[in-house]
Amino acid sequence: ASFVGALSATVVDGLIYSCHSSGSITASTSAAGLVGSMWESNIPDGDDWFYGIVNSSSSCSISAGTQVGGIVAYYQANCCKKGGEYTAENFIVSGCTFSGTLEGNFEIGGILAFGGFITIENCHSTGTISGENQVGGIVGSSTDVIFKGCTSEGTVTGTGNRIGGIVGKAGSTTITNCQSSASITGTHRV
């Protein structure tokens, strides 16, 4: 199955707060400790709002082919704008931790497998993370993502390329006050 999460397969226009999971998950693709996929379809007016996951954790053991995340497998805020402006800071993953095991091939991350147009802040991974390409202690692959105050420990192993303590592959990404003390192994672009 694809888009598999211990809490929910898919969340649209939602806020998840203080949720926790443990156990094991096996899927063909897009599996995570809490939510398989998240996106937005309805943007509120004004700028005093946000969607995302806050103060949540997982200690799951998760195995899938591609897109394996400790908290979320796929989070892409690519929705339509409804009045006013919105930024990546309206779509957040904040204060989340992962302490389990992740195994897959492509886009493997301690918090998210793939993130687009979101903010990831004060998240922490101590998990054992392994894959082939685009493997990261916090995120496997990111586009237009803001990282703030994230830390990575544990083990990050990739048999291919783009392996990183915070993010495996980063495009148009800002990283501020993040640190990694993870044991990192890879063969190319590490």
Short mmCIF file of N, CA, C and O in Angstrom, two decimals, residues 16-108:
data_model
loop_
_atom_site.label_atom_id
_atom_site.label_comp_id
_atom_site.label_asym_id
_atom_site.label_seq_id
_atom_site.Cartn_x
_atom_site.Cartn_y
_atom_site.Cartn_z
N ILE A 16 -2.23 18.64 13.46
CA ILE A 16 -2.07 17.50 14.36
C ILE A 16 -1.23 17.97 15.53
O ILE A 16 -0.14 18.53 15.34
N TYR A 17 -1.72 17.75 16.75
CA TYR A 17 -1.04 18.26 17.94
C TYR A 17 -0.89 17.16 18.98
O TYR A 17 -1.86 16.47 19.32
N SER A 18 0.32 16.98 19.48
CA SER A 18 0.63 16.08 20.59
C SER A 18 0.15 14.65 20.35
O SER A 18 -0.55 14.06 21.18
N CYS A 19 0.54 14.08 19.22
CA CYS A 19 0.23 12.69 18.91
C CYS A 19 1.52 11.87 18.92
O CYS A 19 2.59 12.39 18.62
N HIS A 20 1.40 10.57 19.23
CA HIS A 20 2.57 9.73 19.40
C HIS A 20 2.27 8.33 18.85
O HIS A 20 1.13 7.86 18.92
N SER A 21 3.30 7.67 18.32
CA SER A 21 3.11 6.32 17.79
C SER A 21 4.32 5.45 18.08
O SER A 21 5.44 5.93 18.25
N SER A 22 4.07 4.13 18.10
CA SER A 22 5.12 3.13 18.21
C SER A 22 4.65 1.90 17.44
O SER A 22 3.51 1.85 16.98
N GLY A 23 5.50 0.92 17.28
CA GLY A 23 5.13 -0.28 16.54
C GLY A 23 5.91 -0.38 15.25
O GLY A 23 6.98 0.21 15.09
N SER A 24 5.37 -1.14 14.28
CA SER A 24 6.07 -1.32 13.01
C SER A 24 5.10 -1.12 11.84
O SER A 24 3.91 -1.39 11.94
N ILE A 25 5.66 -0.62 10.73
CA ILE A 25 4.89 -0.34 9.52
C ILE A 25 5.70 -0.85 8.33
O ILE A 25 6.89 -0.58 8.21
N THR A 26 5.03 -1.57 7.43
CA THR A 26 5.62 -2.00 6.18
C THR A 26 4.69 -1.60 5.05
O THR A 26 3.49 -1.84 5.11
N ALA A 27 5.25 -0.95 4.02
CA ALA A 27 4.43 -0.48 2.90
C ALA A 27 5.26 -0.51 1.62
O ALA A 27 6.49 -0.64 1.67
N SER A 28 4.58 -0.38 0.47
CA SER A 28 5.32 -0.34 -0.79
C SER A 28 5.97 1.02 -1.00
O SER A 28 7.07 1.12 -1.54
N THR A 29 5.27 2.10 -0.59
CA THR A 29 5.82 3.45 -0.75
C THR A 29 5.11 4.42 0.18
O THR A 29 4.00 4.16 0.64
N SER A 30 5.75 5.55 0.48
CA SER A 30 5.18 6.66 1.26
C SER A 30 4.60 6.21 2.59
O SER A 30 3.38 6.20 2.79
N ALA A 31 5.48 5.85 3.52
CA ALA A 31 5.07 5.40 4.84
C ALA A 31 5.75 6.25 5.91
O ALA A 31 6.88 6.69 5.73
N ALA A 32 5.02 6.49 7.02
CA ALA A 32 5.57 7.33 8.09
C ALA A 32 5.00 6.97 9.45
O ALA A 32 3.95 6.34 9.55
N GLY A 33 5.70 7.45 10.48
CA GLY A 33 5.30 7.16 11.86
C GLY A 33 3.99 7.78 12.26
O GLY A 33 3.31 7.26 13.15
N LEU A 34 3.58 8.89 11.62
CA LEU A 34 2.28 9.48 11.94
C LEU A 34 1.38 9.62 10.70
O LEU A 34 0.27 9.10 10.69
N VAL A 35 1.85 10.31 9.67
CA VAL A 35 0.97 10.60 8.51
C VAL A 35 1.69 10.27 7.21
O VAL A 35 2.83 10.69 6.98
N GLY A 36 0.99 9.54 6.33
CA GLY A 36 1.57 9.20 5.03
C GLY A 36 1.75 10.41 4.14
O GLY A 36 2.82 10.61 3.56
N SER A 37 0.71 11.26 4.03
CA SER A 37 0.83 12.46 3.20
C SER A 37 -0.01 13.60 3.77
O SER A 37 -1.05 13.36 4.38
N MET A 38 0.48 14.82 3.56
CA MET A 38 -0.24 16.03 3.98
C MET A 38 -0.19 17.05 2.86
O MET A 38 0.84 17.19 2.20
N TRP A 39 -1.29 17.75 2.66
CA TRP A 39 -1.30 18.90 1.76
C TRP A 39 -2.47 19.80 2.09
O TRP A 39 -3.31 19.46 2.91
N GLU A 40 -2.51 20.95 1.45
CA GLU A 40 -3.54 21.93 1.73
C GLU A 40 -4.36 22.19 0.47
O GLU A 40 -3.82 22.24 -0.63
N SER A 41 -5.66 22.37 0.64
CA SER A 41 -6.52 22.69 -0.50
C SER A 41 -7.32 23.96 -0.26
O SER A 41 -7.87 24.53 -1.18
N ASN A 42 -7.40 24.41 1.00
CA ASN A 42 -8.20 25.57 1.34
C ASN A 42 -7.37 26.51 2.22
O ASN A 42 -7.03 26.17 3.35
N ILE A 43 -7.05 27.68 1.70
CA ILE A 43 -6.24 28.64 2.43
C ILE A 43 -7.12 29.68 3.09
O ILE A 43 -7.89 30.36 2.41
N PRO A 44 -7.07 29.82 4.42
CA PRO A 44 -7.88 30.84 5.11
C PRO A 44 -7.45 32.25 4.72
O PRO A 44 -6.32 32.48 4.30
N ASP A 45 -8.35 33.20 4.90
CA ASP A 45 -8.01 34.61 4.71
C ASP A 45 -7.10 35.06 5.85
O ASP A 45 -7.12 34.50 6.95
N GLY A 46 -6.33 36.12 5.61
CA GLY A 46 -5.46 36.66 6.65
C GLY A 46 -4.18 35.89 6.78
O GLY A 46 -3.89 34.99 5.99
N ASP A 47 -3.39 36.23 7.81
CA ASP A 47 -2.09 35.57 7.97
C ASP A 47 -1.89 34.96 9.35
O ASP A 47 -0.82 34.50 9.69
N ASP A 48 -2.90 34.92 10.19
CA ASP A 48 -2.79 34.40 11.55
C ASP A 48 -3.32 32.97 11.61
O ASP A 48 -4.30 32.68 12.28
N TRP A 49 -2.67 32.06 10.90
CA TRP A 49 -3.10 30.67 10.84
C TRP A 49 -1.92 29.80 10.42
O TRP A 49 -0.93 30.27 9.90
N PHE A 50 -2.03 28.50 10.69
CA PHE A 50 -1.06 27.54 10.17
C PHE A 50 -1.67 26.14 10.18
O PHE A 50 -2.61 25.85 10.92
N TYR A 51 -1.14 25.31 9.30
CA TYR A 51 -1.46 23.89 9.25
C TYR A 51 -0.19 23.11 9.54
O TYR A 51 0.92 23.62 9.33
N GLY A 52 -0.30 21.88 10.01
CA GLY A 52 0.89 21.06 10.19
C GLY A 52 0.81 20.09 11.34
O GLY A 52 -0.27 19.67 11.76
N ILE A 53 1.99 19.73 11.86
CA ILE A 53 2.12 18.79 12.97
C ILE A 53 2.99 19.45 14.05
O ILE A 53 4.07 19.96 13.75
N VAL A 54 2.51 19.43 15.30
CA VAL A 54 3.19 20.11 16.40
C VAL A 54 3.34 19.16 17.59
O VAL A 54 2.41 18.43 17.94
N ASN A 55 4.52 19.18 18.22
CA ASN A 55 4.80 18.45 19.46
C ASN A 55 4.35 16.99 19.41
O ASN A 55 3.66 16.50 20.31
N SER A 56 4.77 16.30 18.38
CA SER A 56 4.40 14.89 18.20
C SER A 56 5.64 14.04 18.03
O SER A 56 6.73 14.56 17.74
N SER A 57 5.49 12.72 18.19
CA SER A 57 6.67 11.87 18.13
C SER A 57 6.32 10.47 17.63
O SER A 57 5.16 10.05 17.64
N SER A 58 7.37 9.76 17.21
CA SER A 58 7.22 8.37 16.79
C SER A 58 8.49 7.60 17.12
O SER A 58 9.60 8.12 17.01
N SER A 59 8.30 6.35 17.53
CA SER A 59 9.42 5.43 17.73
C SER A 59 9.23 4.18 16.88
O SER A 59 9.74 3.11 17.19
N CYS A 60 8.47 4.31 15.80
CA CYS A 60 8.14 3.19 14.92
C CYS A 60 9.36 2.64 14.18
O CYS A 60 10.33 3.35 13.94
N SER A 61 9.25 1.39 13.79
CA SER A 61 10.16 0.77 12.84
C SER A 61 9.41 0.72 11.51
O SER A 61 8.35 0.10 11.41
N ILE A 62 9.94 1.41 10.48
CA ILE A 62 9.20 1.60 9.23
C ILE A 62 10.05 1.17 8.04
O ILE A 62 11.22 1.55 7.92
N SER A 63 9.43 0.40 7.15
CA SER A 63 10.12 -0.05 5.95
C SER A 63 9.20 0.15 4.74
O SER A 63 8.03 -0.24 4.77
N ALA A 64 9.74 0.79 3.70
CA ALA A 64 9.00 0.99 2.45
C ALA A 64 10.01 1.19 1.33
O ALA A 64 11.18 1.45 1.57
N GLY A 65 9.53 1.13 0.09
CA GLY A 65 10.42 1.30 -1.04
C GLY A 65 10.95 2.71 -1.17
O GLY A 65 12.15 2.96 -1.15
N THR A 66 10.05 3.70 -1.27
CA THR A 66 10.43 5.10 -1.39
C THR A 66 9.63 5.93 -0.40
O THR A 66 8.59 5.51 0.09
N GLN A 67 10.12 7.12 -0.11
CA GLN A 67 9.48 8.08 0.80
C GLN A 67 9.11 7.45 2.15
O GLN A 67 7.96 7.13 2.41
N VAL A 68 10.12 7.34 2.98
CA VAL A 68 9.94 6.82 4.33
C VAL A 68 10.31 7.94 5.31
O VAL A 68 11.43 8.44 5.30
N GLY A 69 9.35 8.35 6.15
CA GLY A 69 9.58 9.43 7.09
C GLY A 69 9.24 9.04 8.51
O GLY A 69 8.28 8.31 8.75
N GLY A 70 10.00 9.55 9.46
CA GLY A 70 9.73 9.25 10.86
C GLY A 70 8.40 9.81 11.33
O GLY A 70 7.70 9.20 12.13
N ILE A 71 8.02 11.00 10.84
CA ILE A 71 6.76 11.64 11.21
C ILE A 71 5.80 11.71 10.02
O ILE A 71 4.66 11.29 10.11
N VAL A 72 6.27 12.25 8.90
CA VAL A 72 5.44 12.38 7.68
C VAL A 72 6.26 11.90 6.48
O VAL A 72 7.46 12.21 6.38
N ALA A 73 5.62 11.18 5.56
CA ALA A 73 6.33 10.75 4.36
C ALA A 73 6.38 11.87 3.33
O ALA A 73 7.44 12.18 2.80
N TYR A 74 5.25 12.52 3.07
CA TYR A 74 5.17 13.52 2.00
C TYR A 74 4.34 14.71 2.49
O TYR A 74 3.18 14.55 2.84
N TYR A 75 4.97 15.90 2.54
CA TYR A 75 4.25 17.11 2.94
C TYR A 75 4.59 18.20 1.94
O TYR A 75 5.66 18.77 1.95
N GLN A 76 3.65 18.49 1.07
CA GLN A 76 3.83 19.49 0.01
C GLN A 76 2.71 20.52 0.10
O GLN A 76 1.55 20.19 -0.08
N ALA A 77 3.06 21.76 0.43
CA ALA A 77 2.07 22.83 0.48
C ALA A 77 2.07 23.53 -0.89
O ALA A 77 2.77 24.49 -1.11
N ASN A 78 1.30 22.99 -1.81
CA ASN A 78 1.29 23.52 -3.18
C ASN A 78 -0.12 23.94 -3.60
O ASN A 78 -0.53 23.77 -4.73
N CYS A 79 -0.85 24.49 -2.65
CA CYS A 79 -2.26 24.76 -2.88
C CYS A 79 -2.51 26.16 -3.45
O CYS A 79 -1.61 26.95 -3.63
N CYS A 80 -3.77 26.40 -3.69
CA CYS A 80 -4.16 27.71 -4.22
C CYS A 80 -4.17 28.74 -3.10
O CYS A 80 -4.32 28.42 -1.93
N LYS A 81 -4.02 29.99 -3.47
CA LYS A 81 -4.03 31.11 -2.52
C LYS A 81 -5.43 31.70 -2.46
O LYS A 81 -6.06 31.93 -3.47
N LYS A 82 -5.93 31.93 -1.25
CA LYS A 82 -7.27 32.50 -1.09
C LYS A 82 -7.15 33.80 -0.33
O LYS A 82 -7.15 33.81 0.90
N GLY A 83 -7.00 34.90 -1.04
CA GLY A 83 -6.86 36.19 -0.37
C GLY A 83 -5.54 36.31 0.36
O GLY A 83 -5.05 35.36 0.94
N GLY A 84 -4.90 37.47 0.32
CA GLY A 84 -3.67 37.71 1.06
C GLY A 84 -2.53 36.83 0.57
O GLY A 84 -2.65 36.08 -0.37
N GLU A 85 -1.42 36.93 1.26
CA GLU A 85 -0.24 36.15 0.94
C GLU A 85 -0.07 35.04 1.97
O GLU A 85 -0.54 35.15 3.09
N TYR A 86 0.61 34.01 1.59
CA TYR A 86 1.01 33.01 2.56
C TYR A 86 2.45 32.63 2.28
O TYR A 86 2.96 32.82 1.19
N THR A 87 3.12 32.11 3.30
CA THR A 87 4.52 31.75 3.19
C THR A 87 4.72 30.33 3.71
O THR A 87 3.79 29.72 4.25
N ALA A 88 5.95 29.84 3.59
CA ALA A 88 6.27 28.52 4.12
C ALA A 88 6.06 28.45 5.62
O ALA A 88 5.90 27.37 6.18
N GLU A 89 6.04 29.60 6.30
CA GLU A 89 5.84 29.58 7.75
C GLU A 89 4.38 29.35 8.15
O GLU A 89 4.06 29.19 9.32
N ASN A 90 3.48 29.29 7.18
CA ASN A 90 2.09 28.92 7.46
C ASN A 90 1.89 27.41 7.47
O ASN A 90 0.84 26.92 7.87
N PHE A 91 2.89 26.67 7.01
CA PHE A 91 2.82 25.21 6.93
C PHE A 91 4.00 24.66 7.72
O PHE A 91 5.14 24.78 7.28
N ILE A 92 3.75 24.07 8.89
CA ILE A 92 4.85 23.76 9.81
C ILE A 92 4.88 22.31 10.29
O ILE A 92 3.85 21.63 10.34
N VAL A 93 6.08 21.89 10.62
CA VAL A 93 6.31 20.70 11.43
C VAL A 93 7.20 21.20 12.56
O VAL A 93 8.34 21.62 12.32
N SER A 94 6.69 21.21 13.78
CA SER A 94 7.38 21.87 14.89
C SER A 94 7.41 21.00 16.14
O SER A 94 6.40 20.40 16.52
N GLY A 95 8.57 20.93 16.77
CA GLY A 95 8.71 20.21 18.04
C GLY A 95 8.46 18.73 17.95
O GLY A 95 8.02 18.11 18.91
N CYS A 96 8.78 18.12 16.81
CA CYS A 96 8.56 16.68 16.63
C CYS A 96 9.85 15.90 16.79
O CYS A 96 10.93 16.40 16.48
N THR A 97 9.73 14.67 17.29
CA THR A 97 10.90 13.82 17.49
C THR A 97 10.68 12.42 16.92
O THR A 97 9.56 11.91 16.91
N PHE A 98 11.79 11.84 16.45
CA PHE A 98 11.76 10.46 15.96
C PHE A 98 12.90 9.68 16.58
O PHE A 98 14.04 10.15 16.59
N SER A 99 12.59 8.47 17.09
CA SER A 99 13.61 7.65 17.75
C SER A 99 13.56 6.19 17.30
O SER A 99 14.08 5.31 17.99
N GLY A 100 12.96 5.93 16.16
CA GLY A 100 12.83 4.56 15.68
C GLY A 100 13.82 4.19 14.60
O GLY A 100 14.95 4.68 14.57
N THR A 101 13.37 3.34 13.67
CA THR A 101 14.21 2.83 12.58
C THR A 101 13.49 3.03 11.25
O THR A 101 12.30 2.72 11.13
N LEU A 102 14.21 3.57 10.25
CA LEU A 102 13.67 3.77 8.91
C LEU A 102 14.51 3.02 7.90
O LEU A 102 15.74 3.07 7.96
N GLU A 103 13.84 2.36 6.95
CA GLU A 103 14.56 1.65 5.90
C GLU A 103 13.81 1.78 4.59
O GLU A 103 12.59 1.57 4.54
N GLY A 104 14.52 2.18 3.54
CA GLY A 104 13.90 2.32 2.22
C GLY A 104 14.95 2.55 1.17
O GLY A 104 16.15 2.40 1.42
N ASN A 105 14.51 2.96 -0.03
CA ASN A 105 15.44 3.18 -1.14
C ASN A 105 15.71 4.65 -1.41
O ASN A 105 16.86 5.06 -1.54
N PHE A 106 14.66 5.47 -1.50
CA PHE A 106 14.76 6.83 -2.03
C PHE A 106 13.92 7.78 -1.19
O PHE A 106 12.78 7.46 -0.86
N GLU A 107 14.48 8.93 -0.81
CA GLU A 107 13.82 9.92 0.05
C GLU A 107 13.44 9.32 1.41
O GLU A 107 12.29 8.96 1.66
N ILE A 108 14.44 9.23 2.26
CA ILE A 108 14.27 8.68 3.60
C ILE A 108 14.72 9.76 4.59
O ILE A 108 15.85 10.26 4.50
#
